Structures are given as structure tokens and as C-alpha cells.
CSV table of N, CA and C in Angstrom, one decimal:
chain,number,residue,atom,x,y,z
A,92,ASP,N,-14.5,20.6,-5.6
A,92,ASP,CA,-13.8,21.8,-6.0
A,92,ASP,C,-12.9,22.4,-4.9
A,93,SER,N,-12.9,21.7,-3.7
A,93,SER,CA,-12.2,22.2,-2.6
A,93,SER,C,-10.7,21.9,-2.7
A,94,THR,N,-9.9,22.8,-2.1
A,94,THR,CA,-8.4,22.6,-2.2
A,94,THR,C,-7.9,22.1,-0.8
A,95,LEU,N,-8.8,22.1,0.2
A,95,LEU,CA,-8.4,21.7,1.5
A,95,LEU,C,-8.9,20.3,1.8
A,96,PRO,N,-8.2,19.6,2.7
A,96,PRO,CA,-8.7,18.2,3.1
A,96,PRO,C,-10.1,18.4,3.7
A,97,ALA,N,-11.0,17.4,3.6
A,97,ALA,CA,-12.3,17.5,4.1
A,97,ALA,C,-12.4,17.8,5.6
A,98,VAL,N,-11.4,17.3,6.4
A,98,VAL,CA,-11.4,17.6,7.8
A,98,VAL,C,-11.2,19.1,8.1
A,99,ALA,N,-10.4,19.7,7.3
A,99,ALA,CA,-10.1,21.1,7.4
A,99,ALA,C,-11.3,22.0,7.0
A,100,GLU,N,-12.0,21.6,5.9
A,100,GLU,CA,-13.2,22.2,5.5
A,100,GLU,C,-14.3,22.2,6.5
A,101,GLU,N,-14.4,21.0,7.1
A,101,GLU,CA,-15.4,20.8,8.1
A,101,GLU,C,-15.1,21.6,9.4
A,102,LEU,N,-13.9,21.7,9.8
A,102,LEU,CA,-13.5,22.5,10.9
A,102,LEU,C,-13.8,24.0,10.7
A,103,LEU,N,-13.5,24.5,9.5
A,103,LEU,CA,-13.8,25.9,9.2
A,103,LEU,C,-15.4,26.1,9.2
A,104,ARG,N,-16.1,25.1,8.7
A,104,ARG,CA,-17.6,25.2,8.7
A,104,ARG,C,-18.1,25.3,10.2
A,105,GLU,N,-17.5,24.4,11.0
A,105,GLU,CA,-17.9,24.4,12.5
A,105,GLU,C,-17.5,25.8,13.1
A,106,ILE,N,-16.4,26.3,12.8
A,106,ILE,CA,-16.0,27.6,13.4
A,106,ILE,C,-17.0,28.7,12.9
A,107,LYS,N,-17.3,28.7,11.7
A,107,LYS,CA,-18.3,29.7,11.2
A,107,LYS,C,-19.6,29.5,11.9
A,108,LYS,N,-20.1,28.3,12.0
A,108,LYS,CA,-21.4,28.1,12.7
A,108,LYS,C,-21.3,28.6,14.2
A,109,ALA,N,-20.3,28.2,14.9
A,109,ALA,CA,-20.1,28.5,16.3
A,109,ALA,C,-20.0,30.0,16.4
A,110,PHE,N,-19.3,30.7,15.5
A,110,PHE,CA,-19.1,32.1,15.6
A,110,PHE,C,-20.4,32.9,15.3
A,111,GLN,N,-21.2,32.4,14.4
A,111,GLN,CA,-22.5,33.0,14.1
A,111,GLN,C,-23.4,32.9,15.3
A,112,GLU,N,-23.4,31.7,16.0
A,112,GLU,CA,-24.3,31.5,17.1
A,112,GLU,C,-23.8,32.2,18.4
A,113,THR,N,-22.5,32.3,18.7
A,113,THR,CA,-22.0,32.8,20.0
A,113,THR,C,-21.1,33.9,19.9
A,114,SER,N,-20.6,34.3,18.7
A,114,SER,CA,-19.7,35.4,18.5
A,114,SER,C,-18.3,35.1,19.1
A,115,HIS,N,-18.0,33.8,19.3
A,115,HIS,CA,-16.7,33.4,19.7
A,115,HIS,C,-16.4,32.0,19.2
A,116,VAL,N,-15.2,31.6,19.2
A,116,VAL,CA,-14.8,30.2,18.8
A,116,VAL,C,-14.4,29.4,20.0
A,117,PRO,N,-15.1,28.3,20.2
A,117,PRO,CA,-14.9,27.5,21.4
A,117,PRO,C,-13.5,26.9,21.4
A,118,ASP,N,-13.0,26.6,22.6
A,118,ASP,CA,-11.6,26.1,22.8
A,118,ASP,C,-11.4,24.8,22.0
A,119,GLU,N,-12.4,23.9,21.9
A,119,GLU,CA,-12.1,22.6,21.2
A,119,GLU,C,-11.9,22.9,19.7
A,120,LEU,N,-12.5,23.9,19.2
A,120,LEU,CA,-12.3,24.2,17.8
A,120,LEU,C,-11.0,24.9,17.6
A,121,LEU,N,-10.6,25.7,18.5
A,121,LEU,CA,-9.2,26.3,18.5
A,121,LEU,C,-8.1,25.2,18.5
A,122,LEU,N,-8.3,24.2,19.4
A,122,LEU,CA,-7.4,23.1,19.5
A,122,LEU,C,-7.4,22.4,18.1
A,123,GLY,N,-8.5,22.2,17.5
A,123,GLY,CA,-8.6,21.5,16.2
A,123,GLY,C,-7.8,22.3,15.2
A,124,LEU,N,-8.0,23.6,15.2
A,124,LEU,CA,-7.3,24.5,14.3
A,124,LEU,C,-5.8,24.3,14.4
A,125,LYS,N,-5.3,24.3,15.7
A,125,LYS,CA,-3.9,24.1,15.9
A,125,LYS,C,-3.4,22.7,15.5
A,126,PHE,N,-4.2,21.7,15.7
A,126,PHE,CA,-3.9,20.4,15.3
A,126,PHE,C,-3.8,20.2,13.8
A,127,ILE,N,-4.7,20.7,13.1
A,127,ILE,CA,-4.8,20.6,11.6
A,127,ILE,C,-3.8,21.5,10.9
A,128,PHE,N,-3.7,22.8,11.4
A,128,PHE,CA,-2.9,23.7,10.6
A,128,PHE,C,-1.6,24.0,11.3
A,129,GLY,N,-1.3,23.4,12.4
A,129,GLY,CA,0.0,23.5,13.0
A,129,GLY,C,0.4,24.9,13.5
A,130,PRO,N,1.7,25.3,13.3
A,130,PRO,CA,2.2,26.5,13.9
A,130,PRO,C,1.6,27.8,13.2
A,131,CYS,N,0.9,27.7,12.1
A,131,CYS,CA,0.4,28.9,11.5
A,131,CYS,C,-1.0,29.3,12.1
A,132,ALA,N,-1.6,28.5,13.0
A,132,ALA,CA,-2.9,28.7,13.5
A,132,ALA,C,-3.0,30.0,14.4
A,133,VAL,N,-2.1,30.1,15.3
A,133,VAL,CA,-2.1,31.2,16.3
A,133,VAL,C,-1.8,32.5,15.5
A,134,PRO,N,-0.7,32.6,14.7
A,134,PRO,CA,-0.5,33.8,14.0
A,134,PRO,C,-1.6,34.2,13.1
A,135,ALA,N,-2.3,33.2,12.5
A,135,ALA,CA,-3.5,33.5,11.6
A,135,ALA,C,-4.6,34.2,12.4
A,136,LEU,N,-4.9,33.6,13.6
A,136,LEU,CA,-5.9,34.2,14.5
A,136,LEU,C,-5.5,35.6,14.9
A,137,ASP,N,-4.2,35.9,15.1
A,137,ASP,CA,-3.8,37.2,15.4
A,137,ASP,C,-4.1,38.2,14.3
A,138,LEU,N,-3.8,37.7,13.0
A,138,LEU,CA,-4.1,38.6,11.9
A,138,LEU,C,-5.6,38.9,11.8
A,139,VAL,N,-6.4,37.9,12.1
A,139,VAL,CA,-7.9,38.1,12.1
A,139,VAL,C,-8.3,39.1,13.2
A,140,ASP,N,-7.7,38.9,14.4
A,140,ASP,CA,-8.0,39.9,15.5
A,140,ASP,C,-7.6,41.3,15.1
A,141,GLN,N,-6.5,41.4,14.4
A,141,GLN,CA,-6.0,42.8,14.0
A,141,GLN,C,-6.8,43.3,12.8
A,142,ARG,N,-7.7,42.6,12.3
A,142,ARG,CA,-8.5,42.9,11.1
A,142,ARG,C,-7.6,43.3,9.9
A,143,SER,N,-6.6,42.3,9.7
A,143,SER,CA,-5.6,42.5,8.7
A,143,SER,C,-6.0,42.0,7.3
A,144,VAL,N,-7.2,41.4,7.2
A,144,VAL,CA,-7.6,40.8,5.9
A,144,VAL,C,-8.6,41.7,5.2
A,145,THR,N,-8.4,42.0,4.0
A,145,THR,CA,-9.2,42.8,3.1
A,145,THR,C,-9.7,42.1,1.9
A,146,ARG,N,-11.0,42.0,1.7
A,146,ARG,CA,-11.5,41.4,0.5
A,146,ARG,C,-11.6,42.5,-0.6
A,147,VAL,N,-10.9,42.3,-1.7
A,147,VAL,CA,-10.8,43.3,-2.8
A,147,VAL,C,-11.7,42.8,-3.9
A,148,ARG,N,-12.7,43.6,-4.3
A,148,ARG,CA,-13.7,43.2,-5.3
A,148,ARG,C,-13.7,44.2,-6.4
A,149,SER,N,-13.9,43.7,-7.7
A,149,SER,CA,-14.0,44.6,-8.8
A,149,SER,C,-15.5,44.5,-9.3
A,150,PRO,N,-16.0,45.4,-10.1
A,150,PRO,CA,-17.3,45.4,-10.6
A,150,PRO,C,-17.7,44.1,-11.3
A,151,SER,N,-16.8,43.4,-11.9
A,151,SER,CA,-17.1,42.1,-12.6
A,151,SER,C,-17.3,41.0,-11.6
A,152,GLY,N,-17.0,41.2,-10.3
A,152,GLY,CA,-17.1,40.2,-9.3
A,152,GLY,C,-15.8,39.4,-9.0
A,153,ARG,N,-14.8,39.8,-9.7
A,153,ARG,CA,-13.5,39.1,-9.4
A,153,ARG,C,-13.1,39.6,-8.0
A,154,THR,N,-12.6,38.6,-7.2
A,154,THR,CA,-12.2,38.8,-5.8
A,154,THR,C,-10.8,38.3,-5.5
A,155,LEU,N,-10.1,39.1,-4.8
A,155,LEU,CA,-8.9,38.6,-4.2
A,155,LEU,C,-8.8,39.1,-2.8
A,156,TYR,N,-7.9,38.6,-2.0
A,156,TYR,CA,-7.7,39.1,-0.6
A,156,TYR,C,-6.3,39.7,-0.4
A,157,GLN,N,-6.2,40.7,0.3
A,157,GLN,CA,-4.9,41.3,0.7
A,157,GLN,C,-4.8,41.1,2.2
A,158,VAL,N,-3.7,40.6,2.7
A,158,VAL,CA,-3.5,40.4,4.1
A,158,VAL,C,-2.2,41.2,4.5
A,159,LEU,N,-2.4,42.1,5.5
A,159,LEU,CA,-1.3,42.8,6.0
A,159,LEU,C,-0.6,41.9,7.0
A,160,GLY,N,0.6,41.5,6.5
A,160,GLY,CA,1.4,40.5,7.4
A,160,GLY,C,1.9,41.2,8.6
A,161,SER,N,2.4,40.4,9.5
A,161,SER,CA,2.9,40.9,10.8
A,161,SER,C,4.2,41.7,10.6
A,162,SER,N,4.8,41.5,9.4
A,162,SER,CA,6.0,42.3,9.1
A,162,SER,C,5.7,43.7,8.5
A,163,GLY,N,4.4,43.9,8.2
A,163,GLY,CA,4.0,45.1,7.6
A,163,GLY,C,3.9,45.1,6.1
A,164,LYS,N,4.2,43.9,5.5
A,164,LYS,CA,4.1,43.8,4.1
A,164,LYS,C,2.7,43.3,3.7
A,165,LEU,N,2.2,43.7,2.6
A,165,LEU,CA,0.9,43.3,2.1
A,165,LEU,C,1.0,42.1,1.2
A,166,TYR,N,0.3,41.0,1.5
A,166,TYR,CA,0.4,39.8,0.6
A,166,TYR,C,-1.0,39.6,-0.1
A,167,THR,N,-0.9,39.2,-1.3
A,167,THR,CA,-2.2,38.9,-2.0
A,167,THR,C,-2.5,37.4,-1.9
A,168,CYS,N,-3.7,37.1,-1.6
A,168,CYS,CA,-4.1,35.7,-1.4
A,168,CYS,C,-5.3,35.4,-2.3
A,169,TYR,N,-5.3,34.2,-2.9
A,169,TYR,CA,-6.4,33.8,-3.7
A,169,TYR,C,-7.1,32.6,-3.1
A,170,SER,N,-8.2,32.8,-2.4
A,170,SER,CA,-8.8,31.7,-1.7
A,170,SER,C,-9.4,30.7,-2.7
A,171,SER,N,-9.8,31.1,-3.9
A,171,SER,CA,-10.4,30.2,-4.9
A,171,SER,C,-9.4,29.2,-5.4
A,172,CYS,N,-8.1,29.5,-5.5
A,172,CYS,CA,-7.1,28.5,-5.9
A,172,CYS,C,-6.1,28.2,-4.8
A,173,HIS,N,-6.3,28.8,-3.6
A,173,HIS,CA,-5.5,28.4,-2.4
A,173,HIS,C,-4.1,28.8,-2.6
A,174,PHE,N,-3.8,30.1,-2.8
A,174,PHE,CA,-2.4,30.6,-3.1
A,174,PHE,C,-2.2,31.9,-2.4
A,175,CYS,N,-0.9,32.1,-2.0
A,175,CYS,CA,-0.5,33.3,-1.3
A,175,CYS,C,0.8,33.7,-1.9
A,176,THR,N,1.1,35.0,-2.0
A,176,THR,CA,2.3,35.5,-2.5
A,176,THR,C,3.5,35.6,-1.5
A,177,CYS,N,3.3,35.1,-0.3
A,177,CYS,CA,4.3,35.2,0.7
A,177,CYS,C,5.4,34.2,0.5
A,178,PRO,N,6.6,34.4,1.0
A,178,PRO,CA,7.7,33.4,0.9
A,178,PRO,C,7.4,32.1,1.6
A,179,ALA,N,6.7,32.2,2.7
A,179,ALA,CA,6.4,31.0,3.5
A,179,ALA,C,5.6,30.0,2.7
A,180,PHE,N,4.6,30.6,1.9
A,180,PHE,CA,3.8,29.7,1.1
A,180,PHE,C,4.6,29.0,0.1
A,181,GLY,N,5.5,29.7,-0.6
A,181,GLY,CA,6.3,29.1,-1.6
A,181,GLY,C,7.2,28.1,-1.1
A,182,PHE,N,7.7,28.3,0.1
A,182,PHE,CA,8.7,27.4,0.7
A,182,PHE,C,8.0,26.2,1.4
A,183,SER,N,7.2,26.5,2.4
A,183,SER,CA,6.8,25.3,3.2
A,183,SER,C,5.5,24.7,2.7
A,184,VAL,N,4.8,25.3,1.8
A,184,VAL,CA,3.6,24.7,1.2
A,184,VAL,C,4.0,24.1,-0.2
A,185,LEU,N,4.6,24.9,-1.1
A,185,LEU,CA,4.8,24.4,-2.4
A,185,LEU,C,6.1,23.5,-2.5
A,186,GLN,N,7.2,24.0,-2.0
A,186,GLN,CA,8.5,23.3,-2.1
A,186,GLN,C,8.6,22.1,-1.2
A,187,LYS,N,8.3,22.3,0.1
A,187,LYS,CA,8.5,21.3,1.1
A,187,LYS,C,7.3,20.4,1.4
A,188,SER,N,6.1,20.9,1.1
A,188,SER,CA,4.9,20.2,1.4
A,188,SER,C,4.8,19.9,2.9
A,189,GLU,N,5.3,20.9,3.7
A,189,GLU,CA,5.2,20.7,5.2
A,189,GLU,C,3.9,21.2,5.8
A,190,SER,N,3.3,22.1,5.1
A,190,SER,CA,2.1,22.8,5.6
A,190,SER,C,1.0,22.7,4.6
A,191,LEU,N,-0.3,22.8,5.1
A,191,LEU,CA,-1.4,22.9,4.2
A,191,LEU,C,-1.5,24.3,3.5
A,192,LEU,N,-1.1,25.3,4.3
A,192,LEU,CA,-1.2,26.7,3.9
A,192,LEU,C,-0.4,27.6,4.8
A,193,CYS,N,-0.3,28.8,4.4
A,193,CYS,CA,0.5,29.8,5.3
A,193,CYS,C,-0.5,30.5,6.2
A,194,LYS,N,0.0,31.3,7.1
A,194,LYS,CA,-0.9,32.0,8.0
A,194,LYS,C,-1.8,33.0,7.3
A,195,HIS,N,-1.4,33.5,6.2
A,195,HIS,CA,-2.2,34.5,5.5
A,195,HIS,C,-3.4,33.9,4.9
A,196,ILE,N,-3.3,32.8,4.3
A,196,ILE,CA,-4.5,32.1,3.7
A,196,ILE,C,-5.4,31.6,4.8
A,197,LEU,N,-4.8,31.1,5.9
A,197,LEU,CA,-5.7,30.6,7.0
A,197,LEU,C,-6.4,31.8,7.6
A,198,ALA,N,-5.7,33.0,7.6
A,198,ALA,CA,-6.4,34.2,8.1
A,198,ALA,C,-7.6,34.6,7.2
A,199,VAL,N,-7.4,34.4,5.9
A,199,VAL,CA,-8.5,34.7,5.0
A,199,VAL,C,-9.7,33.8,5.3
A,200,TYR,N,-9.4,32.4,5.4
A,200,TYR,CA,-10.5,31.5,5.6
A,200,TYR,C,-11.2,31.8,7.0
A,201,LEU,N,-10.4,32.1,8.0
A,201,LEU,CA,-11.0,32.4,9.3
A,201,LEU,C,-11.7,33.7,9.3
A,202,SER,N,-11.2,34.7,8.6
A,202,SER,CA,-12.0,36.0,8.6
A,202,SER,C,-13.3,35.8,7.8
A,203,GLN,N,-13.3,35.0,6.8
A,203,GLN,CA,-14.5,34.7,6.1
A,203,GLN,C,-15.5,34.0,7.0
A,204,ALA,N,-15.0,33.0,7.8
A,204,ALA,CA,-15.9,32.3,8.7
A,204,ALA,C,-16.4,33.2,9.8
A,205,MET,N,-15.6,34.2,10.2
A,205,MET,CA,-16.0,35.1,11.3
A,205,MET,C,-16.6,36.4,10.9
A,206,GLY,N,-16.7,36.6,9.6
A,206,GLY,CA,-17.2,37.8,9.1
A,206,GLY,C,-16.3,39.0,9.4
A,207,ALA,N,-15.0,38.8,9.4
A,207,ALA,CA,-14.1,39.8,9.9
A,207,ALA,C,-13.3,40.5,8.8
A,208,CYS,N,-13.7,40.3,7.5
A,208,CYS,CA,-13.0,40.9,6.4
A,208,CYS,C,-13.3,42.4,6.3
A,209,GLN,N,-12.3,43.2,6.0
A,209,GLN,CA,-12.5,44.5,5.6
A,209,GLN,C,-13.0,44.4,4.1
A,210,GLU,N,-13.7,45.4,3.6
A,210,GLU,CA,-14.2,45.3,2.2
A,210,GLU,C,-13.6,46.5,1.4
A,211,LEU,N,-13.1,46.2,0.2
A,211,LEU,CA,-12.6,47.3,-0.6
A,211,LEU,C,-13.1,47.0,-2.0
A,212,SER,N,-13.8,48.0,-2.6
A,212,SER,CA,-14.3,47.9,-4.0
A,212,SER,C,-13.3,48.7,-4.8
A,213,VAL,N,-12.8,48.1,-5.9
A,213,VAL,CA,-11.9,48.7,-6.8
A,213,VAL,C,-12.4,48.6,-8.3
A,214,SER,N,-11.9,49.4,-9.1
A,214,SER,CA,-12.2,49.3,-10.6
A,214,SER,C,-11.4,48.1,-11.1
A,215,GLU,N,-11.9,47.7,-12.3
A,215,GLU,CA,-11.2,46.6,-13.0
A,215,GLU,C,-9.7,46.9,-13.2
A,216,GLU,N,-9.4,48.2,-13.6
A,216,GLU,CA,-8.1,48.6,-13.8
A,216,GLU,C,-7.2,48.6,-12.5
A,217,GLN,N,-7.8,49.0,-11.4
A,217,GLN,CA,-7.1,48.9,-10.1
A,217,GLN,C,-6.8,47.5,-9.7
A,218,LEU,N,-7.8,46.6,-10.0
A,218,LEU,CA,-7.5,45.2,-9.7
A,218,LEU,C,-6.4,44.6,-10.5
A,219,THR,N,-6.4,45.0,-11.8
A,219,THR,CA,-5.3,44.6,-12.7
A,219,THR,C,-4.0,45.1,-12.2
A,220,ASN,N,-3.9,46.3,-11.7
A,220,ASN,CA,-2.7,46.9,-11.2
A,220,ASN,C,-2.2,46.2,-10.0
A,221,ILE,N,-3.1,45.8,-9.1
A,221,ILE,CA,-2.7,45.0,-8.0
A,221,ILE,C,-2.1,43.7,-8.4
A,222,LEU,N,-2.7,43.0,-9.4
A,222,LEU,CA,-2.2,41.7,-9.9
A,222,LEU,C,-0.8,41.9,-10.6
A,223,LEU,N,-0.7,43.0,-11.3
A,223,LEU,CA,0.6,43.2,-12.1
A,223,LEU,C,1.7,43.6,-11.1
A,224,ALA,N,1.4,44.3,-10.0
A,224,ALA,CA,2.4,44.7,-9.0
A,224,ALA,C,2.9,43.5,-8.4
A,225,GLU,N,2.1,42.5,-8.1
A,225,GLU,CA,2.6,41.2,-7.5
A,225,GLU,C,3.6,40.5,-8.4
A,226,GLU,N,3.3,40.5,-9.7
A,226,GLU,CA,4.2,39.8,-10.7
A,226,GLU,C,5.5,40.5,-10.7
A,227,GLU,N,5.5,41.9,-10.7
A,227,GLU,CA,6.8,42.6,-10.7
A,227,GLU,C,7.6,42.3,-9.4
A,228,ASP,N,6.9,42.2,-8.3
A,228,ASP,CA,7.6,41.9,-7.0
A,228,ASP,C,8.3,40.6,-7.1
A,229,GLU,N,7.7,39.6,-7.8
A,229,GLU,CA,8.2,38.2,-7.8
A,229,GLU,C,9.3,38.1,-8.9
A,230,GLY,N,9.2,38.9,-10.0
A,230,GLY,CA,10.1,38.8,-11.1
A,230,GLY,C,11.3,39.6,-10.8
């Protein structure tokens, strides 16, 4: 059910394990991150450091992530289906297939691994409004 290559999944698991044990990510795992995810690795780590990732949950258990991008724009990410609303995702991941993901989704995965997500509980109606606002932005 994973959307990432096994090597990327394993790297994220190792980062989580290392972070739980030592509260930091060893250099060799950072190098692996840069090797697998390319130029979005460092900006994603910056987003995690800035605590830019928020997990938004509704009472029914539906979850999405909002990432405050470096430009100050809020992007909605869905880790379950590996999707982000940013232009880079549409271009370099979907159209060009140059990248596995954008920095926002990588920041979501890294903040999950490092326990660095902000938490926001919203009503079902608020969650629906977030989703509808994204559609209006794109249309």
C-alpha cells in the first residue's frame, strides 16, 4: 500500500528509529536523504526545523497535512495518497516524473518520523472547507 520506493520507506524508518533513540539524524542518513530525494531534501529539513507542518484531524479520523511553504503559502498534503497542492508537485512529480515528491510531502514524512508535527483538531465542516478552498484555488 506504499507509494514510495522500498528504499525510501526504509530510509524514513531508519530516520525515525535514530531520532527516537538519539533526538537527531546521523549524517549518513542525511546523505541518504539527499541521494534519494535530491534537491528537495534540504528545503524539506528546513520546513521541519521551522515546525511548518501541521496535521489537521477531524472527529471522524480523517487527516490531512498543511505545510507552510517557504514562500508563506499554505499547501495541503495528503500522505495517504502521496499528493501535494503545490505547483512543484504538479510539474516535477506528475508531469515530468523528475522527482519522487516535493519538499512539502517530504517535510510531512520527516516531521512524522521526528514527531515534529503541529496538531490541529477541526470539525468535519472545517475540514470540508479546507478541501473546498483548495479546489477553488486550482480551478
